[in-house]
Amino acid sequence: MVDTLERKENNTQSSILTNSEIRQKYSNRVEINHRHNVASDYTEKIQELDKSFNYSDNCPYYWGEPHLSLLYGTPLYEVASPDQKLALNHLYWAAVYYLTAANEIAATLYNEVTASVLFPLGYETLCHELDFETNQERHHIHAFHHIGNSTEMALLGQIILHDILRQVYKSNGILGRVPLRQLVHKFFAAHWSVSPFLATQFFTMRYIANILLQNKESQYSKYYRDLERRGEFTPIPTAVSRYHLLDEAFHMTTSQFLSQDLPKDFPPPSTYERTILNTQVYLLQQNSLYGISGAIPGGFVGDKPGAMPMVYKLLQSPLFGMSSEETFDWMEKIFCHEHEGFHNTLRFHKRALADLRNALEKDEYLWPVNREMRVMAAAGSIEKAIAANKKALKTFAASVSS
């Protein structure tokens, strides 16, 4: 029995290592991506910007277009003062990059898991790239937390958004909103390390996260280029977004390569391996891409988990200074009635869905429900979002008053 297993393992490794044509084709691509990433200085620029960030120097300016603001398009936004609108623009940047940091914390863990499987199989350059990306992620995370926390303290006198998003997503980004998250993450983390195919498939989730971030970050990058073209002051957070987009282009190439191309170098995945992959992607859709937010532009988890407690605390912070009664009056207007905020997020949703479908359409390992992002697609409804919010707001109000 042991001899049989050893022969099977040796044959599997042999089939992986002797497919020279595929390996040469892909090794060139990996080598080029790694070389260009190492030669770039985008992470170093982010480090410099992080060190020099001072909120008072950046507070008079928008960090992105107005539609990249918390509460944009809501009835409250329409009557907010110019200073409040500016603050909401800054706080949205912080919220976007708190979630980005959570995604990158997860990436640092799974980069190591994947590298530990692939390095013994001869994929040294690819593993060096993963190590290099992990180091980059650590600098990104520090910058996002530093700028976000400094902004919240300056505007609110306390950390509100970061604490709420940490509770909602833990440190797992869009992978963090799954039932029994600790048990599920231990299960999947263990499985990613048991076969070469599964070791590459965290990067299907990372590829999805890359695309979702690009949906917002490309707009910050355009804003950066517009400011530069006009010779106007560029706020540090806007510049961080620009350089992060450029850094992440290398990471996105790695994600696409690992999830879709490298597995062709391996024996075909078993039914069990495909099921593990597709279960995780389905859970990601079901728990992180199941709605649209009226309060957070480009928010695809609806308003119940994070937006409602966030808005509740925000409206009672020094930024708005509302009483509890006023807060719930405005929350009802924000969450339970159609307004431009929902339509703004729906535009994000349509772009993101199209980008994801385009990116995943040739992924032969995904079930159609995942390749076509059907769960996410079904959630793109303002009517459904408002109906869900009406129920959720009653529950939230009861939990606050109890």
Coordinates of C-alpha atoms in Angstrom, one line a residue:
M1 CA 0.0 0.0 0.0
V2 CA 2.8 2.4 0.9
D3 CA 4.7 1.5 -2.2
T4 CA 1.6 2.2 -4.3
L5 CA 1.2 5.6 -2.7
E6 CA 4.8 6.4 -3.2
R7 CA 4.7 5.4 -6.9
K8 CA 1.6 7.5 -7.3
E9 CA 3.2 10.5 -5.7
N10 CA 6.4 10.1 -7.8
N11 CA 4.3 9.8 -11.0
T12 CA 2.4 12.9 -10.1
Q13 CA 5.5 15.0 -9.5
S14 CA 7.0 13.6 -12.7
S15 CA 4.0 14.7 -14.7
I16 CA 4.2 18.1 -13.2
L17 CA 7.9 18.6 -13.8
T18 CA 8.3 17.1 -17.3
N19 CA 5.8 19.2 -19.2
S20 CA 8.6 21.4 -20.5
E21 CA 6.7 23.2 -23.2
I22 CA 4.1 24.6 -20.9
R23 CA 6.6 25.3 -18.2
Q24 CA 8.8 27.4 -20.6
K25 CA 5.9 29.3 -21.9
Y26 CA 4.7 30.3 -18.5
S27 CA 8.2 30.7 -16.9
N28 CA 9.0 33.5 -19.3
R29 CA 5.8 35.4 -18.4
V30 CA 6.5 34.9 -14.6
E31 CA 10.1 36.0 -15.1
I32 CA 9.1 39.2 -16.9
N33 CA 6.4 40.1 -14.4
H34 CA 8.8 39.5 -11.5
R35 CA 11.6 41.5 -13.1
H36 CA 9.4 44.5 -13.8
N37 CA 7.9 44.4 -10.3
V38 CA 11.3 44.4 -8.7
A39 CA 12.5 47.2 -10.9
S40 CA 9.5 49.4 -10.2
D41 CA 9.6 51.9 -7.3
Y42 CA 5.8 52.2 -6.6
T43 CA 6.0 50.6 -3.2
E44 CA 8.9 52.9 -2.3
K45 CA 6.8 55.9 -3.3
I46 CA 3.9 54.7 -1.1
Q47 CA 6.3 54.4 1.8
E48 CA 7.5 57.9 1.3
L49 CA 4.0 59.2 1.1
D50 CA 3.0 57.3 4.2
K51 CA 5.8 58.8 6.2
S52 CA 5.0 62.3 5.0
F53 CA 1.2 62.2 5.4
N54 CA -0.3 64.8 7.7
Y55 CA -4.0 65.2 7.6
S56 CA -4.0 69.0 8.0
D57 CA -1.9 69.4 4.8
N58 CA -4.4 67.3 2.8
C59 CA -7.8 68.1 4.4
P60 CA -8.7 71.1 2.2
Y61 CA -8.8 69.0 -0.9
Y62 CA -11.0 66.2 -2.4
W63 CA -9.2 62.9 -2.6
G64 CA -11.4 61.6 -5.4
E65 CA -14.4 62.7 -7.3
P66 CA -17.5 63.6 -5.2
H67 CA -19.2 60.3 -6.1
L68 CA -16.4 58.6 -4.2
S69 CA -17.8 59.8 -0.9
L70 CA -19.7 58.1 2.0
L71 CA -23.5 58.8 1.7
Y72 CA -23.1 60.3 -1.8
G73 CA -26.5 60.7 -3.5
T74 CA -28.4 60.3 -0.2
P75 CA -30.9 62.9 1.0
L76 CA -28.5 63.7 3.8
Y77 CA -25.6 64.3 1.4
E78 CA -27.8 66.8 -0.5
V79 CA -28.2 69.0 2.5
A80 CA -24.7 68.5 4.0
S81 CA -22.3 71.4 4.3
P82 CA -19.3 71.7 2.0
D83 CA -17.0 70.7 5.0
Q84 CA -19.2 67.7 5.7
K85 CA -19.1 66.6 2.1
L86 CA -15.3 67.0 2.0
A87 CA -15.0 64.9 5.2
L88 CA -17.3 62.2 3.7
N89 CA -15.0 62.1 0.7
H90 CA -12.0 61.5 2.9
L91 CA -13.8 58.9 5.1
Y92 CA -14.8 56.9 2.0
W93 CA -11.1 56.7 1.0
A94 CA -10.3 55.4 4.5
A95 CA -13.1 52.8 4.3
V96 CA -12.0 51.5 0.9
Y97 CA -8.5 51.0 2.0
Y98 CA -9.3 49.5 5.3
L99 CA -11.0 46.7 3.3
T100 CA -8.1 46.6 0.9
A101 CA -5.7 46.2 3.8
A102 CA -7.8 43.3 5.1
N103 CA -7.6 41.6 1.7
E104 CA -3.9 42.1 1.7
I105 CA -3.5 40.7 5.2
A106 CA -5.1 37.5 3.9
A107 CA -2.9 37.5 0.9
T108 CA 0.3 37.6 3.0
L109 CA -0.9 34.3 4.6
Y110 CA -1.9 32.5 1.5
N111 CA 1.2 33.7 -0.5
E112 CA 3.2 31.7 2.0
V113 CA 1.0 28.7 1.9
T114 CA 1.2 28.6 -1.9
A115 CA 4.9 29.2 -2.1
S116 CA 5.5 26.3 0.4
V117 CA 3.8 23.9 -2.0
L118 CA 5.2 25.2 -5.3
F119 CA 8.8 25.9 -4.3
P120 CA 9.8 22.1 -4.0
L121 CA 8.3 21.6 -7.5
G122 CA 10.7 23.9 -9.1
Y123 CA 8.8 27.2 -9.3
E124 CA 11.5 29.3 -7.7
T125 CA 10.9 32.5 -9.6
L126 CA 7.2 32.4 -9.0
C127 CA 7.8 31.8 -5.2
H128 CA 10.3 34.7 -5.1
E129 CA 7.6 36.9 -6.7
L130 CA 5.1 35.8 -4.0
D131 CA 7.6 36.7 -1.3
F132 CA 8.3 40.0 -2.9
E133 CA 4.6 40.8 -3.1
T134 CA 4.1 39.8 0.5
N135 CA 6.7 42.4 1.5
Q136 CA 5.0 45.0 -0.7
E137 CA 1.6 44.2 0.9
R138 CA 3.0 44.9 4.4
H139 CA 4.0 48.4 3.3
H140 CA 0.6 49.0 1.7
I141 CA -1.2 47.8 4.8
H142 CA 0.8 50.2 7.0
A143 CA 0.1 53.2 4.7
F144 CA -3.7 52.4 4.6
H145 CA -4.0 52.0 8.3
H146 CA -1.9 55.1 9.1
I147 CA -3.7 57.4 6.7
G148 CA -7.2 56.0 7.5
N149 CA -6.7 56.2 11.3
S150 CA -5.2 59.6 11.2
T151 CA -8.1 60.8 9.1
E152 CA -10.7 59.4 11.4
M153 CA -9.1 60.8 14.5
A154 CA -8.9 64.3 12.9
L155 CA -12.5 64.2 11.7
L156 CA -14.3 62.1 14.3
G157 CA -12.1 62.1 17.4
Q158 CA -12.2 58.3 17.4
I159 CA -11.8 55.3 15.2
I160 CA -15.2 54.3 14.0
L161 CA -15.0 53.0 10.5
H162 CA -11.9 50.8 11.0
D163 CA -13.4 49.2 14.1
I164 CA -16.7 48.4 12.4
L165 CA -15.1 47.0 9.2
R166 CA -12.7 44.9 11.3
Q167 CA -15.7 43.4 13.1
V168 CA -17.5 42.7 9.8
Y169 CA -14.5 41.3 7.9
K170 CA -12.1 40.3 10.6
S171 CA -8.7 40.2 8.8
N172 CA -9.9 38.3 5.8
G173 CA -11.2 40.9 3.5
I174 CA -13.9 39.8 1.2
L175 CA -13.2 36.2 2.3
G176 CA -14.1 37.2 5.9
R177 CA -17.9 37.2 5.5
V178 CA -18.6 33.5 5.5
P179 CA -20.7 31.6 8.1
L180 CA -18.6 30.0 10.9
R181 CA -15.7 32.0 9.4
Q182 CA -12.9 30.6 11.7
L183 CA -13.8 27.0 11.0
V184 CA -14.3 27.6 7.3
H185 CA -11.0 29.4 7.0
K186 CA -9.1 26.7 8.8
F187 CA -10.7 24.1 6.5
F188 CA -9.8 26.0 3.3
A189 CA -6.4 27.0 4.5
A190 CA -5.6 23.3 5.2
H191 CA -6.9 22.3 1.8
W192 CA -4.9 24.9 -0.2
S193 CA -1.7 23.2 1.0
V194 CA -2.6 19.6 0.0
S195 CA -2.1 19.7 -3.7
P196 CA -0.5 21.9 -6.4
F197 CA -3.9 22.7 -7.9
L198 CA -5.5 23.8 -4.7
A199 CA -2.4 25.7 -3.7
T200 CA -3.0 28.0 -6.7
Q201 CA -6.7 28.5 -6.1
F202 CA -6.7 31.0 -3.3
F203 CA -5.6 33.2 -6.2
T204 CA -9.0 32.9 -7.9
M205 CA -10.4 34.7 -4.8
R206 CA -7.5 37.2 -4.9
Y207 CA -8.1 37.8 -8.6
I208 CA -11.7 38.6 -7.8
A209 CA -10.6 41.0 -5.0
N210 CA -8.0 42.6 -7.4
I211 CA -10.8 43.3 -10.0
L212 CA -13.2 44.7 -7.4
L213 CA -10.6 47.1 -6.1
Q214 CA -9.5 48.1 -9.6
N215 CA -13.2 49.1 -10.1
K216 CA -12.7 51.9 -7.6
E217 CA -9.0 52.5 -7.8
S218 CA -9.0 53.2 -11.5
Q219 CA -11.2 56.2 -10.7
Y220 CA -8.8 57.5 -8.1
S221 CA -6.0 57.0 -10.6
K222 CA -7.9 59.0 -13.3
Y223 CA -8.5 61.8 -10.7
Y224 CA -4.7 61.8 -10.0
R225 CA -3.9 62.1 -13.7
D226 CA -6.5 64.9 -14.1
L227 CA -4.9 66.9 -11.2
E228 CA -1.5 66.3 -12.6
R229 CA -2.5 67.5 -16.0
R230 CA -4.0 70.7 -14.6
G231 CA -1.0 71.3 -12.5
E232 CA -3.0 71.2 -9.3
F233 CA -2.1 70.0 -5.8
T234 CA -2.3 66.2 -5.5
P235 CA -3.4 65.0 -2.0
I236 CA -1.2 62.2 -0.6
P237 CA -4.1 59.7 -0.4
T238 CA -4.8 60.2 -4.1
A239 CA -1.2 59.6 -5.0
V240 CA -1.2 56.5 -2.8
S241 CA -4.2 55.2 -4.8
R242 CA -2.4 55.8 -8.0
Y243 CA 0.8 54.0 -7.0
H244 CA -1.1 51.2 -5.4
L245 CA -3.0 50.6 -8.7
L246 CA 0.4 50.4 -10.5
D247 CA 1.8 48.0 -7.9
E248 CA -1.3 45.8 -8.0
A249 CA -1.0 45.4 -11.7
F250 CA 1.9 43.0 -11.0
H251 CA -0.1 41.3 -8.3
M252 CA -3.1 40.9 -10.6
T253 CA -0.9 39.3 -13.2
T254 CA 0.3 36.8 -10.6
S255 CA -3.3 36.1 -9.5
Q256 CA -4.5 35.4 -13.0
F257 CA -1.5 33.3 -13.8
L258 CA -1.7 31.2 -10.7
S259 CA -5.5 30.7 -10.8
Q260 CA -5.9 30.0 -14.6
D261 CA -2.7 29.3 -16.3
L262 CA -0.3 27.4 -14.0
P263 CA -2.8 24.6 -13.3
K264 CA -2.5 23.5 -16.9
D265 CA 1.0 22.4 -15.9
F266 CA -0.5 20.0 -13.4
P267 CA -2.6 16.8 -13.7
P268 CA -6.3 17.6 -14.2
P269 CA -8.0 18.5 -10.8
S270 CA -10.1 15.8 -9.3
T271 CA -13.9 16.3 -8.7
Y272 CA -13.1 16.9 -5.1
E273 CA -10.5 19.6 -5.8
R274 CA -13.0 21.4 -8.1
T275 CA -15.6 21.2 -5.5
I276 CA -13.4 22.8 -2.9
L277 CA -12.5 25.6 -5.2
N278 CA -16.1 26.3 -6.3
T279 CA -17.5 26.0 -2.8
Q280 CA -15.2 28.8 -1.7
V281 CA -16.0 31.1 -4.7
Y282 CA -19.7 30.4 -4.2
L283 CA -19.5 31.3 -0.5
L284 CA -17.6 34.5 -1.5
Q285 CA -20.4 35.5 -3.8
Q286 CA -23.1 34.6 -1.3
N287 CA -21.6 36.4 1.6
S288 CA -19.6 39.3 0.1
L289 CA -21.3 40.1 -3.2
Y290 CA -25.0 39.6 -2.4
G291 CA -26.3 43.2 -2.4
I292 CA -25.8 46.9 -3.2
S293 CA -25.4 49.7 -0.7
G294 CA -27.2 53.0 -0.7
A295 CA -24.7 54.5 1.7
I296 CA -21.3 53.2 0.6
P297 CA -20.5 53.7 -3.1
G298 CA -19.5 50.4 -4.7
G299 CA -20.5 48.4 -1.6
F300 CA -21.8 45.0 -2.7
V301 CA -22.7 43.4 0.7
G302 CA -25.8 45.5 1.1
D303 CA -26.2 47.9 4.0
K304 CA -27.0 45.6 6.9
P305 CA -23.6 44.3 8.1
G306 CA -21.4 47.4 8.0
A307 CA -23.2 50.5 6.7
M308 CA -25.9 50.7 9.2
P309 CA -23.8 50.7 12.4
M310 CA -21.3 52.9 10.5
V311 CA -23.9 55.5 9.6
Y312 CA -25.4 55.3 13.1
K313 CA -22.2 56.2 14.8
L314 CA -21.1 58.7 12.1
L315 CA -24.3 60.7 12.4
Q316 CA -23.8 61.0 16.2
S317 CA -20.1 61.9 15.9
P318 CA -18.9 65.5 16.0
L319 CA -19.2 65.6 12.2
F320 CA -23.0 65.7 12.3
G321 CA -23.8 65.8 16.1
M322 CA -27.3 64.3 15.8
S323 CA -29.5 62.9 18.6
S324 CA -30.6 59.3 18.5
E325 CA -34.0 60.3 17.2
E326 CA -32.6 62.5 14.4
T327 CA -30.2 59.7 13.5
F328 CA -32.9 57.1 12.9
D329 CA -35.0 59.6 11.0
W330 CA -32.1 60.1 8.6
M331 CA -31.2 56.4 8.5
E332 CA -34.8 55.6 7.3
K333 CA -34.4 58.2 4.5
I334 CA -30.9 56.8 3.6
F335 CA -31.6 53.1 3.7
C336 CA -35.3 52.7 2.9
H337 CA -36.0 55.0 0.0
E338 CA -34.7 55.1 -3.6
H339 CA -32.1 57.8 -4.2
E340 CA -29.0 58.6 -6.3
G341 CA -26.8 56.7 -3.8
F342 CA -28.3 53.4 -4.8
H343 CA -28.0 54.2 -8.5
N344 CA -24.3 55.3 -8.0
T345 CA -23.6 51.9 -6.5
L346 CA -25.6 50.1 -9.2
R347 CA -23.3 51.7 -11.8
F348 CA -20.3 50.3 -9.8
H349 CA -22.0 47.0 -9.7
K350 CA -22.6 46.8 -13.5
R351 CA -19.0 47.7 -14.3
A352 CA -17.6 45.2 -11.7
L353 CA -19.8 42.4 -12.9
A354 CA -18.8 42.9 -16.5
D355 CA -15.1 43.0 -15.6
L356 CA -15.4 39.8 -13.4
R357 CA -17.3 37.9 -16.1
N358 CA -14.7 38.9 -18.7
A359 CA -11.9 37.9 -16.4
L360 CA -13.4 34.5 -15.5
E361 CA -15.0 33.5 -18.7
K362 CA -12.1 31.2 -19.7
D363 CA -11.5 29.8 -16.3
E364 CA -12.3 26.1 -17.0
Y365 CA -12.2 25.1 -13.4
L366 CA -15.2 27.1 -12.3
W367 CA -18.8 26.0 -12.3
P368 CA -21.1 28.3 -14.4
V369 CA -22.7 29.8 -11.3
N370 CA -19.2 31.1 -10.4
R371 CA -17.8 31.8 -13.8
E372 CA -20.8 34.0 -14.6
M373 CA -21.0 35.4 -11.1
R374 CA -24.7 34.6 -11.1
V375 CA -25.3 35.2 -7.3
M376 CA -23.7 38.6 -7.6
A377 CA -25.7 39.4 -10.8
A378 CA -29.0 38.5 -9.1
A379 CA -28.2 41.0 -6.3
G380 CA -28.0 44.0 -8.6
S381 CA -31.4 45.3 -7.7
I382 CA -32.3 48.5 -5.9
E383 CA -35.8 47.1 -5.1
K384 CA -34.3 44.1 -3.4
A385 CA -31.8 46.3 -1.6
I386 CA -34.4 48.6 -0.1
A387 CA -36.7 45.7 0.9
A388 CA -33.8 44.0 2.7
N389 CA -32.9 47.4 4.3
K390 CA -36.4 47.9 5.7
K391 CA -36.2 44.6 7.6
A392 CA -32.6 45.1 8.6
L393 CA -33.2 48.7 10.0
K394 CA -36.0 47.5 12.2
T395 CA -33.7 44.8 13.6
F396 CA -30.8 47.2 14.0
A397 CA -33.0 49.8 15.8
A398 CA -34.3 47.2 18.2
S399 CA -30.7 46.0 18.9
V400 CA -29.6 49.6 19.7
S401 CA -32.5 50.4 22.0
S402 CA -32.4 47.1 23.9

